[in-house]
Amino acid sequence: MIVVNLIVSVLVIIFLQLLGMVIFICMTPFNDMEELKKGNVAVALALGGKFMSTAIILGVAAYTNTLIWFMMLWFAVGYVCLIAAYWIFELLTPGFRVSEHLQKGNVAVGMMLCMVFIGTAFAVSSLII
């Protein structure tokens, strides 16, 4: 029974991580994978920050919850916070659109967005019980 629970948990974690990345990729007005193929470091940093932040929240949710449903619930709460952090960051930079600067390869914006995601993930993870 323990092996089955472990396998199901790992599959759910992989599914949630992939789902989270697909949603983030759909949020951008450009094709993230095409930008990565072009060598766009700014997009790579932002996408890496998204991946790391969803992994942090998912890891803490899995570690602190014994039921898969609670893990999924806390991941959803944390994920909504990550999306909100992106839009708040966008609102706090009224002089330019973040997505346009990422597509242009502005590494400073990519690094800042990466840190916004990771910082938000750490802060939100402290709330997961």
Short mmCIF file of C-alpha atoms in Angstrom, two decimals:
data_model
loop_
_atom_site.label_atom_id
_atom_site.label_comp_id
_atom_site.label_asym_id
_atom_site.label_seq_id
_atom_site.Cartn_x
_atom_site.Cartn_y
_atom_site.Cartn_z
CA MET A 1 0.00 0.00 0.00
CA ILE A 2 2.85 2.40 0.79
CA VAL A 3 4.36 1.83 -2.65
CA VAL A 4 1.03 2.58 -4.35
CA ASN A 5 0.65 5.80 -2.33
CA LEU A 6 4.18 6.83 -3.23
CA ILE A 7 3.65 6.16 -6.94
CA VAL A 8 0.33 8.04 -6.97
CA SER A 9 1.91 10.97 -5.09
CA VAL A 10 4.82 11.19 -7.53
CA LEU A 11 2.48 11.06 -10.53
CA VAL A 12 0.27 13.79 -9.05
CA ILE A 13 3.33 15.95 -8.33
CA ILE A 14 4.61 15.54 -11.90
CA PHE A 15 1.16 16.32 -13.29
CA LEU A 16 0.76 19.45 -11.14
CA GLN A 17 4.25 20.70 -12.04
CA LEU A 18 3.54 20.25 -15.75
CA LEU A 19 0.09 21.81 -15.44
CA GLY A 20 1.57 24.79 -13.64
CA MET A 21 4.15 25.31 -16.37
CA VAL A 22 1.58 24.98 -19.16
CA ILE A 23 -0.60 27.63 -17.51
CA PHE A 24 2.37 29.96 -17.10
CA ILE A 25 3.41 29.45 -20.72
CA CYS A 26 -0.15 30.20 -21.88
CA MET A 27 -0.07 33.47 -19.90
CA THR A 28 2.72 34.95 -22.01
CA PRO A 29 1.82 36.63 -25.31
CA PHE A 30 4.84 35.04 -27.02
CA ASN A 31 5.97 31.45 -27.54
CA ASP A 32 8.32 30.65 -24.67
CA MET A 33 9.85 27.64 -26.40
CA GLU A 34 10.62 29.64 -29.55
CA GLU A 35 12.29 32.32 -27.44
CA LEU A 36 14.36 29.64 -25.70
CA LYS A 37 15.42 28.24 -29.10
CA LYS A 38 16.59 31.76 -30.04
CA GLY A 39 18.70 31.86 -26.89
CA ASN A 40 16.61 34.50 -25.10
CA VAL A 41 18.21 34.51 -21.64
CA ALA A 42 15.55 36.81 -20.16
CA VAL A 43 12.76 34.36 -21.02
CA ALA A 44 14.90 31.46 -19.76
CA LEU A 45 15.36 33.21 -16.40
CA ALA A 46 11.65 34.00 -16.08
CA LEU A 47 10.63 30.48 -17.10
CA GLY A 48 13.21 28.95 -14.77
CA GLY A 49 11.88 31.09 -11.93
CA LYS A 50 8.37 29.89 -12.68
CA PHE A 51 9.51 26.27 -12.66
CA MET A 52 11.49 26.68 -9.43
CA SER A 53 8.69 28.55 -7.68
CA THR A 54 6.05 25.96 -8.55
CA ALA A 55 8.46 23.23 -7.42
CA ILE A 56 9.05 24.99 -4.08
CA ILE A 57 5.35 25.33 -3.38
CA LEU A 58 4.62 21.81 -4.57
CA GLY A 59 7.46 20.37 -2.48
CA VAL A 60 6.31 22.09 0.70
CA ALA A 61 2.68 21.15 0.01
CA ALA A 62 3.70 17.50 -0.47
CA TYR A 63 5.94 17.49 2.60
CA THR A 64 3.40 19.00 4.98
CA ASN A 65 0.26 17.16 3.85
CA THR A 66 -0.38 13.44 4.06
CA LEU A 67 -3.49 13.54 1.89
CA ILE A 68 -3.08 14.15 -1.83
CA TRP A 69 -6.22 16.31 -1.89
CA PHE A 70 -4.77 18.69 0.71
CA MET A 71 -1.48 18.81 -1.18
CA MET A 72 -3.37 19.71 -4.36
CA LEU A 73 -5.41 22.33 -2.54
CA TRP A 74 -2.36 24.03 -1.03
CA PHE A 75 -0.57 23.89 -4.37
CA ALA A 76 -3.57 25.61 -5.98
CA VAL A 77 -3.53 28.33 -3.29
CA GLY A 78 0.20 28.85 -3.76
CA TYR A 79 -0.10 28.83 -7.53
CA VAL A 80 -2.80 31.51 -7.47
CA CYS A 81 -0.43 33.59 -5.32
CA LEU A 82 2.30 33.19 -7.97
CA ILE A 83 -0.05 34.37 -10.71
CA ALA A 84 -1.08 37.31 -8.53
CA ALA A 85 2.60 38.14 -7.94
CA TYR A 86 3.17 38.32 -11.70
CA TRP A 87 0.25 40.70 -12.23
CA ILE A 88 1.24 42.83 -9.24
CA PHE A 89 4.78 43.04 -10.62
CA GLU A 90 3.29 44.08 -13.96
CA LEU A 91 1.20 46.78 -12.24
CA LEU A 92 4.19 48.08 -10.26
CA THR A 93 6.15 48.65 -13.46
CA PRO A 94 3.83 51.12 -15.21
CA GLY A 95 6.56 52.46 -17.51
CA PHE A 96 6.76 49.25 -19.51
CA ARG A 97 5.17 45.86 -20.12
CA VAL A 98 7.16 43.03 -18.59
CA SER A 99 6.29 40.56 -21.36
CA GLU A 100 7.57 42.94 -24.07
CA HIS A 101 10.91 43.37 -22.32
CA LEU A 102 11.25 39.63 -21.81
CA GLN A 103 10.66 39.04 -25.50
CA LYS A 104 13.27 41.69 -26.34
CA GLY A 105 15.76 39.83 -24.15
CA ASN A 106 16.01 42.27 -21.24
CA VAL A 107 17.98 40.09 -18.81
CA ALA A 108 17.45 42.50 -15.91
CA VAL A 109 13.69 42.12 -16.19
CA GLY A 110 14.02 38.34 -16.56
CA MET A 111 16.21 38.11 -13.45
CA MET A 112 13.93 40.37 -11.43
CA LEU A 113 10.84 38.36 -12.43
CA CYS A 114 12.66 35.13 -11.59
CA MET A 115 13.40 36.44 -8.09
CA VAL A 116 9.83 37.73 -7.66
CA PHE A 117 8.53 34.22 -8.37
CA ILE A 118 11.05 32.46 -6.12
CA GLY A 119 10.61 34.97 -3.30
CA THR A 120 6.85 34.67 -3.51
CA ALA A 121 7.12 30.88 -3.46
CA PHE A 122 9.22 30.94 -0.28
CA ALA A 123 6.86 33.39 1.42
CA VAL A 124 3.73 31.47 0.42
CA SER A 125 5.31 28.16 1.38
CA SER A 126 5.65 29.36 4.97
CA LEU A 127 1.84 29.57 5.09
CA ILE A 128 1.22 26.00 3.92
CA ILE A 129 0.19 23.71 6.74
#
